[in-house]
């Protein structure tokens, strides 16, 4: 497991196009902070900018990370080599999930460092509550990346279609799946707000608001974790029975 | 008596609409080159997939290096090198691809450069700087074999090494397989779409898969 993780992390972190995208996002972040500084600079506006910026994280760089960790490997079938060397399929999926967590955290840490660094240098006048809020935005974005990854992967594995993963991840992270579900939930036959409240995105947004208000419903946090665990477990079960072609 | 590195005994494998293996028996001894021929769709690649755990089988026994329990098989698979089509990132060069697999196979860092250099030399890919996406079919097959030899495997599985190659390419791959076998002493199980001169000329033992069963055949020019 450790060898596969080392090999793949090293591969992704040396891939120039991903580093370029990561750098461009950082530049956009800095440009946003500077623009804010020149127009409407205050702790509140800085915190609001942080919220908007972190909301973008699951889409970009989340999608890029998803492609790097899963799509490329699935298309090249490099992980078959890990299986052919005796690694269980569940462990292969687990390694990929750990990779996604580690690389997401690395990217989030990088962008958070820029936020706090520029906030400090330009004296954004942040109080403790604002800093706590920004930490919640970052945690929310990281959890979203993890959840969308697990959900997208389940369908990739069921349909044995690597290309589906990036599209589905994009639809989930951009909120398009949520909108489609809300249209369905709004139909007279369904009319169910409860259903919409239980979607992953909705649970995350509500949980985030609760955290910002100073408390969180433990049941909601369990449901969020449940989404991740259930989709990962279902993927592992389906994948363990899959026929893996070598051509 | 030579030691068997892989043995399949009465292995059956069915897909939803057809039965591919109907009690297949096969044994590959340490240090030998074994060729498995058969028509397209006869189940040759399925045999390789069963050995590597990429697919399951319904009945029978698979023994790898004396291990036949699921856990034992997983451990034993660490001694296998595979040369299947694909398995490489488009954007990597030959040496980058091998470096990736050195890490994946857990080869100590201090030994990696030597292993990569040796594998590139044997496969004739030394000095090749282009990316995998620009490789010819022959180069792809040679890289697959270079990867298979990393980590000193005791058994190498090669899926259709001569398929789609011109006569020169066939000669090169044949020479590489023989060299690999002679220099490392590893057993090689290779598959081919038909019993061709290519397989016949380098294999120590020949098998044909027909109607879901495997039977040994005499080498052309041999006594039996």
CSV table of C-alpha atoms in Angstrom, one decimal:
chain,number,residue,atom,x,y,z
A,1,UNK,CA,0.0,0.0,0.0
A,2,UNK,CA,2.7,2.4,1.0
A,3,UNK,CA,4.7,1.7,-2.2
A,4,UNK,CA,1.7,2.5,-4.4
A,5,UNK,CA,0.9,5.6,-2.4
A,6,UNK,CA,4.5,6.8,-2.7
A,7,UNK,CA,4.7,6.1,-6.4
A,8,UNK,CA,1.5,7.8,-7.2
A,9,UNK,CA,1.9,10.9,-5.0
A,10,UNK,CA,5.3,11.4,-6.5
A,11,UNK,CA,3.8,11.1,-10.0
A,12,UNK,CA,1.1,13.6,-9.4
A,13,UNK,CA,3.1,16.2,-7.5
A,14,UNK,CA,5.7,16.3,-10.4
A,15,UNK,CA,3.1,16.7,-13.1
A,16,UNK,CA,3.7,20.1,-14.6
A,17,UNK,CA,0.1,20.9,-15.9
A,18,UNK,CA,-1.4,20.3,-12.5
A,19,UNK,CA,1.2,22.5,-10.8
A,20,UNK,CA,0.5,25.2,-13.4
A,21,UNK,CA,-3.2,25.0,-12.7
A,22,UNK,CA,-2.5,25.1,-9.0
A,23,UNK,CA,-0.3,28.2,-9.5
A,24,UNK,CA,-2.8,30.0,-11.7
A,25,UNK,CA,-5.5,29.5,-9.0
A,26,UNK,CA,-3.1,30.9,-6.4
A,27,UNK,CA,-2.5,33.9,-8.7
A,28,UNK,CA,-6.2,34.4,-9.1
A,29,UNK,CA,-6.5,34.2,-5.3
A,30,UNK,CA,-3.8,36.9,-4.8
A,31,UNK,CA,-5.4,39.1,-7.5
A,32,UNK,CA,-8.7,38.8,-5.7
A,33,UNK,CA,-7.2,39.8,-2.4
A,34,UNK,CA,-5.3,42.8,-3.9
A,35,UNK,CA,-8.5,43.9,-5.8
A,36,UNK,CA,-10.4,43.7,-2.5
A,37,UNK,CA,-7.6,45.7,-0.8
A,38,UNK,CA,-7.9,48.5,-3.4
A,39,UNK,CA,-11.7,48.7,-3.3
A,40,UNK,CA,-13.4,47.5,-0.1
A,41,UNK,CA,-10.9,46.3,2.5
A,42,UNK,CA,-12.2,45.2,5.9
A,43,UNK,CA,-12.3,42.0,8.0
A,44,UNK,CA,-15.9,41.4,6.9
A,45,UNK,CA,-15.2,41.8,3.2
A,46,UNK,CA,-12.1,39.6,3.5
A,47,UNK,CA,-14.0,36.9,5.3
A,48,UNK,CA,-16.7,37.1,2.6
A,49,UNK,CA,-14.0,36.8,-0.1
A,50,UNK,CA,-12.6,33.8,1.7
A,51,UNK,CA,-16.0,32.2,1.6
A,52,UNK,CA,-16.5,32.8,-2.1
A,53,UNK,CA,-13.0,31.6,-2.9
A,54,UNK,CA,-13.3,28.4,-0.8
A,55,UNK,CA,-16.7,27.7,-2.4
A,56,UNK,CA,-14.9,27.4,-5.7
A,57,UNK,CA,-12.4,24.9,-4.4
A,58,UNK,CA,-14.4,21.7,-4.9
A,59,UNK,CA,-14.9,22.6,-8.6
A,60,UNK,CA,-11.3,23.9,-9.2
A,61,UNK,CA,-8.8,22.6,-8.2
A,62,UNK,CA,-11.1,19.7,-7.0
A,63,UNK,CA,-11.8,18.5,-10.6
A,64,UNK,CA,-8.1,18.7,-11.6
A,65,UNK,CA,-7.2,16.6,-8.5
A,66,UNK,CA,-9.9,14.1,-9.4
A,67,UNK,CA,-8.5,13.8,-12.9
A,68,UNK,CA,-5.0,13.5,-11.6
A,69,UNK,CA,-5.7,10.9,-9.0
A,70,UNK,CA,-8.3,8.8,-10.7
A,71,UNK,CA,-8.9,9.4,-14.4
A,72,UNK,CA,-5.3,9.1,-15.5
A,73,UNK,CA,-4.7,6.0,-13.5
A,74,UNK,CA,-7.9,4.4,-14.7
A,75,UNK,CA,-7.3,5.2,-18.3
A,76,UNK,CA,-3.7,3.9,-18.3
A,77,UNK,CA,-4.7,0.9,-16.1
A,78,UNK,CA,-1.6,1.4,-14.0
A,79,UNK,CA,-3.4,0.2,-10.9
A,80,UNK,CA,-3.9,-3.2,-12.5
A,81,UNK,CA,-0.2,-3.6,-11.9
A,82,UNK,CA,-0.8,-3.1,-8.2
A,83,UNK,CA,-3.5,-5.7,-8.2
A,84,UNK,CA,-1.4,-8.1,-10.3
A,85,UNK,CA,1.3,-7.8,-7.6
A,86,UNK,CA,-1.2,-9.0,-4.9
A,87,UNK,CA,-2.7,-5.8,-3.6
A,88,UNK,CA,-6.4,-6.2,-2.8
A,89,UNK,CA,-8.8,-4.1,-4.8
A,90,UNK,CA,-10.2,-2.5,-1.6
A,91,UNK,CA,-6.7,-1.4,-0.7
A,92,UNK,CA,-6.2,0.1,-4.2
A,93,UNK,CA,-9.4,2.1,-3.8
A,94,UNK,CA,-8.3,3.1,-0.3
A,95,UNK,CA,-4.9,4.3,-1.4
A,96,UNK,CA,-6.5,6.4,-4.1
A,97,UNK,CA,-8.8,7.9,-1.5
A,98,UNK,CA,-5.9,8.7,0.8
A,99,UNK,CA,-4.1,10.3,-2.1
A,100,UNK,CA,-7.1,12.5,-2.8
A,101,UNK,CA,-7.3,13.5,0.9
A,102,UNK,CA,-3.5,14.2,1.1
A,103,UNK,CA,-3.3,16.2,-2.1
A,104,UNK,CA,-6.5,18.1,-1.4
A,105,UNK,CA,-5.2,19.0,2.0
A,106,UNK,CA,-1.9,20.1,0.5
A,107,UNK,CA,-3.7,22.4,-2.0
A,108,UNK,CA,-6.0,23.7,0.7
A,109,UNK,CA,-3.2,24.4,3.0
A,110,UNK,CA,-1.4,26.2,0.2
A,111,UNK,CA,-4.4,28.4,-0.6
A,112,UNK,CA,-5.2,28.9,3.1
A,113,UNK,CA,-1.6,30.0,3.7
A,114,UNK,CA,-1.9,32.6,1.0
A,115,UNK,CA,-5.2,33.8,2.5
A,116,UNK,CA,-3.9,34.2,6.0
A,117,UNK,CA,-0.5,35.6,4.8
A,118,UNK,CA,-2.0,38.3,2.7
A,119,UNK,CA,-4.7,38.9,5.3
A,120,UNK,CA,-2.0,39.5,7.8
A,121,UNK,CA,0.4,41.5,5.6
A,122,UNK,CA,-2.4,43.8,4.4
A,123,UNK,CA,-3.9,44.0,7.9
A,124,UNK,CA,-7.3,42.6,7.2
A,125,UNK,CA,-8.3,43.3,10.8
A,126,UNK,CA,-9.6,39.7,11.3
A,127,UNK,CA,-11.0,38.9,14.7
A,128,UNK,CA,-11.0,35.4,16.2
A,129,UNK,CA,-14.5,34.7,14.9
A,130,UNK,CA,-13.6,35.6,11.3
A,131,UNK,CA,-10.5,33.3,11.5
A,132,UNK,CA,-12.8,30.5,12.8
A,133,UNK,CA,-15.2,31.1,9.9
A,134,UNK,CA,-12.4,30.8,7.4
A,135,UNK,CA,-11.3,27.5,8.9
A,136,UNK,CA,-14.9,26.3,8.6
A,137,UNK,CA,-15.0,27.3,4.9
A,138,UNK,CA,-11.8,25.4,4.3
A,139,UNK,CA,-13.0,22.3,6.1
A,140,UNK,CA,-16.3,22.4,4.2
A,141,UNK,CA,-14.5,22.6,0.9
A,142,UNK,CA,-12.2,19.7,1.7
A,143,UNK,CA,-15.1,17.5,2.9
A,144,UNK,CA,-17.0,18.4,-0.3
A,145,UNK,CA,-14.0,17.3,-2.5
A,146,UNK,CA,-13.9,14.0,-0.6
A,147,UNK,CA,-17.6,13.3,-0.8
A,148,UNK,CA,-18.0,14.1,-4.5
A,149,UNK,CA,-15.0,11.9,-5.2
A,150,UNK,CA,-16.6,8.9,-3.4
A,151,UNK,CA,-19.9,9.5,-5.1
A,152,UNK,CA,-18.4,9.9,-8.6
A,153,UNK,CA,-16.2,6.9,-8.2
A,154,UNK,CA,-19.1,4.6,-7.3
A,155,UNK,CA,-20.7,5.3,-10.7
A,156,UNK,CA,-17.3,5.0,-12.5
A,157,UNK,CA,-16.8,1.5,-11.0
A,158,UNK,CA,-20.4,0.4,-11.6
A,159,UNK,CA,-20.3,1.4,-15.3
A,160,UNK,CA,-16.5,0.7,-15.8
A,161,UNK,CA,-16.2,4.1,-17.5
A,162,UNK,CA,-13.3,6.3,-16.3
A,163,UNK,CA,-14.5,9.2,-18.5
A,164,UNK,CA,-17.8,9.3,-16.5
A,165,UNK,CA,-15.9,10.2,-13.3
A,166,UNK,CA,-14.7,13.7,-14.3
A,167,UNK,CA,-18.1,14.6,-15.8
A,168,UNK,CA,-20.0,13.4,-12.8
A,169,UNK,CA,-17.5,15.1,-10.4
A,170,UNK,CA,-18.0,18.3,-12.3
A,171,UNK,CA,-21.9,18.0,-12.2
A,172,UNK,CA,-21.8,17.3,-8.5
A,173,UNK,CA,-19.3,20.0,-7.5
A,174,UNK,CA,-20.9,22.6,-9.7
A,175,UNK,CA,-24.3,21.9,-8.0
A,176,UNK,CA,-25.9,20.8,-11.3
A,177,UNK,CA,-26.9,17.4,-9.8
A,178,UNK,CA,-28.5,19.3,-6.9
A,179,UNK,CA,-30.5,21.4,-9.3
A,180,UNK,CA,-31.8,18.5,-11.2
A,181,UNK,CA,-32.8,16.8,-8.0
A,182,UNK,CA,-34.5,19.9,-6.8
A,183,UNK,CA,-36.6,20.0,-10.0
A,184,UNK,CA,-37.5,16.3,-9.5
A,185,UNK,CA,-38.3,16.9,-5.8
A,186,UNK,CA,-40.5,19.9,-6.9
A,187,UNK,CA,-42.7,17.7,-9.1
A,188,UNK,CA,-46.3,17.2,-7.7
A,189,UNK,CA,-45.7,13.5,-7.4
A,190,UNK,CA,-42.7,14.0,-5.1
A,191,UNK,CA,-43.0,17.4,-3.3
A,192,UNK,CA,-40.4,16.5,-0.8
A,193,UNK,CA,-38.2,19.1,0.9
A,194,UNK,CA,-37.0,16.5,3.3
A,195,UNK,CA,-35.4,14.6,0.4
A,196,UNK,CA,-33.5,17.7,-0.7
A,197,UNK,CA,-32.4,18.4,2.9
A,198,UNK,CA,-30.7,14.9,2.9
A,199,UNK,CA,-28.5,15.4,-0.2
A,200,UNK,CA,-24.8,15.5,0.5
A,201,UNK,CA,-24.5,19.1,-0.7
A,202,UNK,CA,-27.4,20.2,1.4
A,203,UNK,CA,-26.1,18.4,4.5
A,204,UNK,CA,-22.7,20.1,4.0
A,205,UNK,CA,-24.1,23.5,3.6
A,206,UNK,CA,-26.4,23.2,6.6
A,207,UNK,CA,-23.6,21.7,8.7
A,208,UNK,CA,-21.3,24.5,7.7
A,209,UNK,CA,-23.9,27.1,8.7
A,210,UNK,CA,-24.4,25.4,12.0
A,211,UNK,CA,-20.7,25.4,12.7
A,212,UNK,CA,-20.5,29.1,11.8
A,213,UNK,CA,-23.3,29.7,14.3
A,214,UNK,CA,-21.3,28.0,17.0
A,215,UNK,CA,-22.7,24.5,17.1
A,216,UNK,CA,-23.2,21.5,14.9
A,217,UNK,CA,-25.7,18.8,14.9
A,218,UNK,CA,-23.8,15.5,15.5
A,219,UNK,CA,-26.4,13.6,13.6
A,220,UNK,CA,-25.8,15.7,10.5
A,221,UNK,CA,-22.0,15.2,10.8
A,222,UNK,CA,-22.6,11.4,11.0
A,223,UNK,CA,-24.8,11.6,7.9
A,224,UNK,CA,-22.0,13.5,6.0
A,225,UNK,CA,-19.5,10.9,7.0
A,226,UNK,CA,-22.1,8.2,6.2
A,227,UNK,CA,-22.3,9.4,2.6
A,228,UNK,CA,-18.5,9.0,2.3
A,229,UNK,CA,-18.3,5.6,4.0
A,230,UNK,CA,-21.3,4.2,2.2
A,231,UNK,CA,-20.2,5.2,-1.3
A,232,UNK,CA,-16.7,4.1,-0.6
A,233,UNK,CA,-17.8,0.7,0.8
A,234,UNK,CA,-20.3,0.2,-2.1
A,235,UNK,CA,-17.5,1.0,-4.6
A,236,UNK,CA,-15.2,-1.5,-2.9
A,237,UNK,CA,-17.9,-4.3,-2.9
A,238,UNK,CA,-18.7,-3.7,-6.6
A,239,UNK,CA,-15.1,-3.4,-7.6
A,240,UNK,CA,-14.1,-6.6,-5.8
A,241,UNK,CA,-16.4,-8.5,-8.2
A,242,UNK,CA,-15.5,-6.7,-11.4
A,243,UNK,CA,-13.8,-8.4,-14.3
A,244,UNK,CA,-10.7,-6.4,-15.2
A,245,UNK,CA,-9.7,-6.6,-18.8
A,246,UNK,CA,-6.1,-6.3,-19.8
A,247,UNK,CA,-6.7,-5.0,-23.3
B,1,UNK,CA,12.1,-32.8,-10.7
B,2,UNK,CA,11.6,-29.1,-11.6
B,3,UNK,CA,9.5,-27.0,-9.3
B,4,UNK,CA,6.3,-25.7,-10.7
B,5,UNK,CA,5.9,-21.9,-10.3
B,6,UNK,CA,2.3,-21.9,-11.4
B,7,UNK,CA,-0.2,-24.7,-11.6
B,8,UNK,CA,-3.8,-24.5,-12.7
B,9,UNK,CA,-5.9,-27.6,-12.0
B,10,UNK,CA,-9.4,-28.1,-13.3
B,11,UNK,CA,-10.1,-24.3,-13.5
B,12,UNK,CA,-13.4,-23.3,-14.8
B,13,UNK,CA,-14.5,-19.8,-15.8
B,14,UNK,CA,-17.8,-18.7,-17.2
B,15,UNK,CA,-19.0,-15.4,-18.3
B,16,UNK,CA,-22.8,-14.7,-18.4
B,17,UNK,CA,-23.2,-15.9,-21.9
B,18,UNK,CA,-20.4,-18.5,-22.3
B,19,UNK,CA,-18.1,-20.9,-20.6
B,20,UNK,CA,-14.5,-20.0,-21.4
B,21,UNK,CA,-12.6,-22.5,-19.4
B,22,UNK,CA,-14.0,-26.0,-18.8
B,23,UNK,CA,-11.5,-27.5,-16.4
B,24,UNK,CA,-8.2,-26.1,-17.6
B,25,UNK,CA,-4.9,-27.7,-16.4
B,26,UNK,CA,-1.6,-26.0,-16.9
B,27,UNK,CA,1.8,-26.1,-15.2
B,28,UNK,CA,4.8,-23.9,-15.7
B,29,UNK,CA,8.1,-25.0,-14.2
B,30,UNK,CA,10.8,-22.7,-12.8
B,31,UNK,CA,13.1,-21.3,-15.5
B,32,UNK,CA,11.1,-22.5,-18.5
B,33,UNK,CA,9.4,-20.7,-21.3
B,34,UNK,CA,5.9,-21.9,-21.8
B,35,UNK,CA,3.7,-20.8,-24.7
B,36,UNK,CA,-0.1,-21.0,-24.6
B,37,UNK,CA,-1.7,-20.7,-28.1
B,38,UNK,CA,-5.3,-20.6,-29.1
B,39,UNK,CA,-7.8,-18.8,-31.2
B,40,UNK,CA,-8.9,-15.3,-30.4
B,41,UNK,CA,-11.4,-15.5,-27.5
B,42,UNK,CA,-10.3,-19.0,-26.5
B,43,UNK,CA,-9.4,-18.0,-23.0
B,44,UNK,CA,-5.6,-17.4,-23.1
B,45,UNK,CA,-5.8,-14.0,-21.7
B,46,UNK,CA,-8.3,-15.2,-19.1
B,47,UNK,CA,-5.7,-17.6,-17.9
B,48,UNK,CA,-3.3,-14.7,-17.4
B,49,UNK,CA,-6.0,-12.6,-15.7
B,50,UNK,CA,-6.8,-15.5,-13.3
B,51,UNK,CA,-3.1,-15.9,-12.4
B,52,UNK,CA,-2.8,-12.2,-11.7
B,53,UNK,CA,-6.1,-11.9,-9.8
B,54,UNK,CA,-7.7,-9.6,-12.3
B,55,UNK,CA,-10.5,-12.0,-12.6
B,56,UNK,CA,-12.0,-14.8,-10.5
B,57,UNK,CA,-12.7,-18.4,-11.4
B,58,UNK,CA,-15.6,-20.6,-10.4
B,59,UNK,CA,-13.9,-24.0,-9.7
B,60,UNK,CA,-10.5,-25.6,-9.7
B,61,UNK,CA,-7.3,-24.7,-8.0
B,62,UNK,CA,-4.6,-22.1,-8.7
B,63,UNK,CA,-1.2,-22.6,-7.1
B,64,UNK,CA,1.5,-20.0,-7.3
B,65,UNK,CA,4.9,-20.8,-5.8
B,66,UNK,CA,3.3,-23.4,-3.7
B,67,UNK,CA,0.5,-21.1,-2.4
B,68,UNK,CA,-3.1,-21.6,-3.1
B,69,UNK,CA,-5.0,-19.8,-0.3
B,70,UNK,CA,-6.3,-16.3,-1.2
B,71,UNK,CA,-3.8,-14.7,1.2
B,72,UNK,CA,-0.9,-16.9,0.0
B,73,UNK,CA,-1.8,-16.1,-3.7
B,74,UNK,CA,-1.7,-12.4,-3.0
B,75,UNK,CA,1.7,-12.7,-1.4
B,76,UNK,CA,3.0,-15.0,-4.2
B,77,UNK,CA,1.9,-12.5,-6.8
B,78,UNK,CA,4.7,-10.2,-5.6
B,79,UNK,CA,7.0,-12.6,-7.6
B,80,UNK,CA,5.2,-12.0,-10.9
B,81,UNK,CA,6.1,-9.5,-13.6
B,82,UNK,CA,3.4,-8.8,-16.2
B,83,UNK,CA,3.8,-7.5,-19.7
B,84,UNK,CA,0.2,-6.7,-20.8
B,85,UNK,CA,-0.9,-4.1,-23.2
B,86,UNK,CA,-1.3,-0.7,-21.6
B,87,UNK,CA,-0.3,0.1,-18.1
B,88,UNK,CA,1.7,3.2,-18.9
B,89,UNK,CA,1.0,6.9,-18.6
B,90,UNK,CA,0.9,8.6,-22.1
B,91,UNK,CA,3.0,11.6,-20.9
B,92,UNK,CA,5.9,9.6,-19.4
B,93,UNK,CA,9.1,8.5,-21.1
B,94,UNK,CA,10.4,4.9,-20.8
B,95,UNK,CA,12.7,5.7,-17.9
B,96,UNK,CA,10.0,7.8,-16.1
B,97,UNK,CA,7.6,4.9,-16.5
B,98,UNK,CA,10.1,2.4,-15.1
B,99,UNK,CA,10.9,4.8,-12.2
B,100,UNK,CA,7.1,4.9,-11.4
B,101,UNK,CA,7.0,1.1,-11.3
B,102,UNK,CA,10.2,0.7,-9.3
B,103,UNK,CA,8.5,2.8,-6.6
B,104,UNK,CA,5.2,0.9,-6.9
B,105,UNK,CA,7.1,-2.5,-6.6
B,106,UNK,CA,8.9,-1.2,-3.5
B,107,UNK,CA,12.4,-1.6,-5.0
B,108,UNK,CA,14.9,0.2,-2.7
B,109,UNK,CA,15.8,3.7,-3.9
B,110,UNK,CA,19.5,2.8,-4.0
B,111,UNK,CA,18.8,0.0,-6.5
B,112,UNK,CA,16.3,1.8,-8.7
B,113,UNK,CA,18.7,3.5,-11.2
B,114,UNK,CA,20.6,0.3,-11.7
B,115,UNK,CA,17.4,-1.7,-12.3
B,116,UNK,CA,16.1,0.9,-14.7
B,117,UNK,CA,19.4,1.1,-16.7
B,118,UNK,CA,19.6,-2.7,-16.9
B,119,UNK,CA,15.9,-3.0,-18.0
B,120,UNK,CA,16.3,-0.3,-20.6
B,121,UNK,CA,19.5,-1.8,-22.0
B,122,UNK,CA,18.0,-5.3,-22.2
B,123,UNK,CA,14.8,-4.0,-23.9
B,124,UNK,CA,16.8,-1.8,-26.3
B,125,UNK,CA,15.1,1.4,-25.0
B,126,UNK,CA,18.2,3.1,-23.7
B,127,UNK,CA,18.4,6.7,-24.9
B,128,UNK,CA,14.8,6.7,-26.0
B,129,UNK,CA,13.5,10.1,-24.7
B,130,UNK,CA,10.1,10.3,-26.4
B,131,UNK,CA,6.9,10.0,-24.5
B,132,UNK,CA,4.9,6.7,-24.3
B,133,UNK,CA,2.1,8.3,-26.5
B,134,UNK,CA,4.6,8.4,-29.4
B,135,UNK,CA,5.9,4.9,-29.0
B,136,UNK,CA,5.5,2.4,-31.8
B,137,UNK,CA,3.8,-0.9,-31.0
B,138,UNK,CA,7.1,-2.7,-30.8
B,139,UNK,CA,8.5,-0.1,-28.4
B,140,UNK,CA,5.4,-0.4,-26.2
B,141,UNK,CA,5.8,-4.2,-26.1
B,142,UNK,CA,9.5,-3.8,-25.2
B,143,UNK,CA,8.7,-1.3,-22.4
B,144,UNK,CA,6.0,-3.7,-21.1
B,145,UNK,CA,8.7,-6.4,-20.9
B,146,UNK,CA,11.2,-4.0,-19.3
B,147,UNK,CA,8.7,-3.2,-16.6
B,148,UNK,CA,7.9,-6.9,-16.1
B,149,UNK,CA,11.6,-7.6,-15.4
B,150,UNK,CA,11.9,-5.0,-12.6
B,151,UNK,CA,12.2,-6.4,-9.1
B,152,UNK,CA,13.7,-9.8,-10.2
B,153,UNK,CA,10.4,-11.7,-10.7
B,154,UNK,CA,10.4,-15.5,-10.8
B,155,UNK,CA,7.6,-15.6,-13.3
B,156,UNK,CA,6.8,-13.2,-16.2
B,157,UNK,CA,3.5,-13.3,-17.9
B,158,UNK,CA,3.4,-11.9,-21.5
B,159,UNK,CA,0.2,-11.4,-23.4
B,160,UNK,CA,0.5,-11.8,-27.1
B,161,UNK,CA,4.1,-10.4,-27.5
B,162,UNK,CA,4.2,-10.9,-31.3
B,163,UNK,CA,0.8,-9.7,-32.2
B,164,UNK,CA,0.8,-6.9,-34.7
B,165,UNK,CA,4.6,-6.8,-35.1
B,166,UNK,CA,6.5,-6.9,-38.4
B,167,UNK,CA,9.1,-9.7,-38.9
B,168,UNK,CA,11.9,-7.5,-37.5
B,169,UNK,CA,9.8,-6.6,-34.4
B,170,UNK,CA,9.0,-10.3,-33.9
B,171,UNK,CA,12.7,-11.1,-34.0
B,172,UNK,CA,13.5,-8.4,-31.5
B,173,UNK,CA,10.9,-9.5,-29.0
B,174,UNK,CA,11.8,-13.1,-29.4
B,175,UNK,CA,15.4,-12.3,-28.7
B,176,UNK,CA,14.4,-10.2,-25.7
B,177,UNK,CA,12.3,-13.0,-24.2
B,178,UNK,CA,15.1,-15.5,-24.6
B,179,UNK,CA,17.7,-13.1,-23.2
B,180,UNK,CA,15.4,-12.4,-20.3
B,181,UNK,CA,15.0,-16.1,-19.5
B,182,UNK,CA,18.6,-16.8,-19.8
B,183,UNK,CA,20.0,-13.9,-17.8
B,184,UNK,CA,17.4,-13.9,-15.0
B,185,UNK,CA,16.4,-17.5,-15.0
B,186,UNK,CA,12.8,-16.5,-14.6
B,187,UNK,CA,9.9,-18.6,-16.0
B,188,UNK,CA,7.9,-17.0,-18.8
B,189,UNK,CA,4.3,-17.8,-19.8
B,190,UNK,CA,3.4,-16.2,-23.1
B,191,UNK,CA,0.2,-16.3,-25.1
B,192,UNK,CA,-0.3,-16.2,-28.9
B,193,UNK,CA,-3.3,-16.3,-31.2
B,194,UNK,CA,-2.1,-19.4,-33.0
B,195,UNK,CA,0.7,-21.9,-32.8
B,196,UNK,CA,3.2,-20.0,-34.8
B,197,UNK,CA,6.9,-20.4,-35.5
B,198,UNK,CA,7.5,-17.4,-33.1
B,199,UNK,CA,6.3,-19.2,-30.1
B,200,UNK,CA,7.5,-22.6,-31.2
B,201,UNK,CA,11.0,-21.4,-31.6
B,202,UNK,CA,11.6,-20.0,-28.2
B,203,UNK,CA,9.2,-22.1,-26.0
B,204,UNK,CA,10.4,-25.0,-23.9
B,205,UNK,CA,6.8,-26.3,-23.7
B,206,UNK,CA,3.8,-25.6,-25.8
B,207,UNK,CA,0.1,-25.7,-25.0
B,208,UNK,CA,-2.9,-25.2,-27.0
B,209,UNK,CA,-6.2,-24.0,-25.6
B,210,UNK,CA,-9.3,-25.4,-27.4
B,211,UNK,CA,-12.9,-25.6,-26.4
B,212,UNK,CA,-12.1,-24.5,-22.8
B,213,UNK,CA,-9.4,-27.1,-22.2
B,214,UNK,CA,-5.6,-27.0,-22.4
B,215,UNK,CA,-3.6,-29.7,-24.0
B,216,UNK,CA,0.2,-30.1,-24.3
B,217,UNK,CA,1.5,-30.3,-27.8
B,218,UNK,CA,4.9,-31.5,-29.1
B,219,UNK,CA,7.3,-29.0,-30.3
B,220,UNK,CA,7.9,-29.1,-34.0
B,221,UNK,CA,11.0,-31.1,-34.6
B,222,UNK,CA,10.9,-32.8,-31.2
B,223,UNK,CA,10.6,-36.6,-30.9
B,224,UNK,CA,7.2,-36.8,-29.1
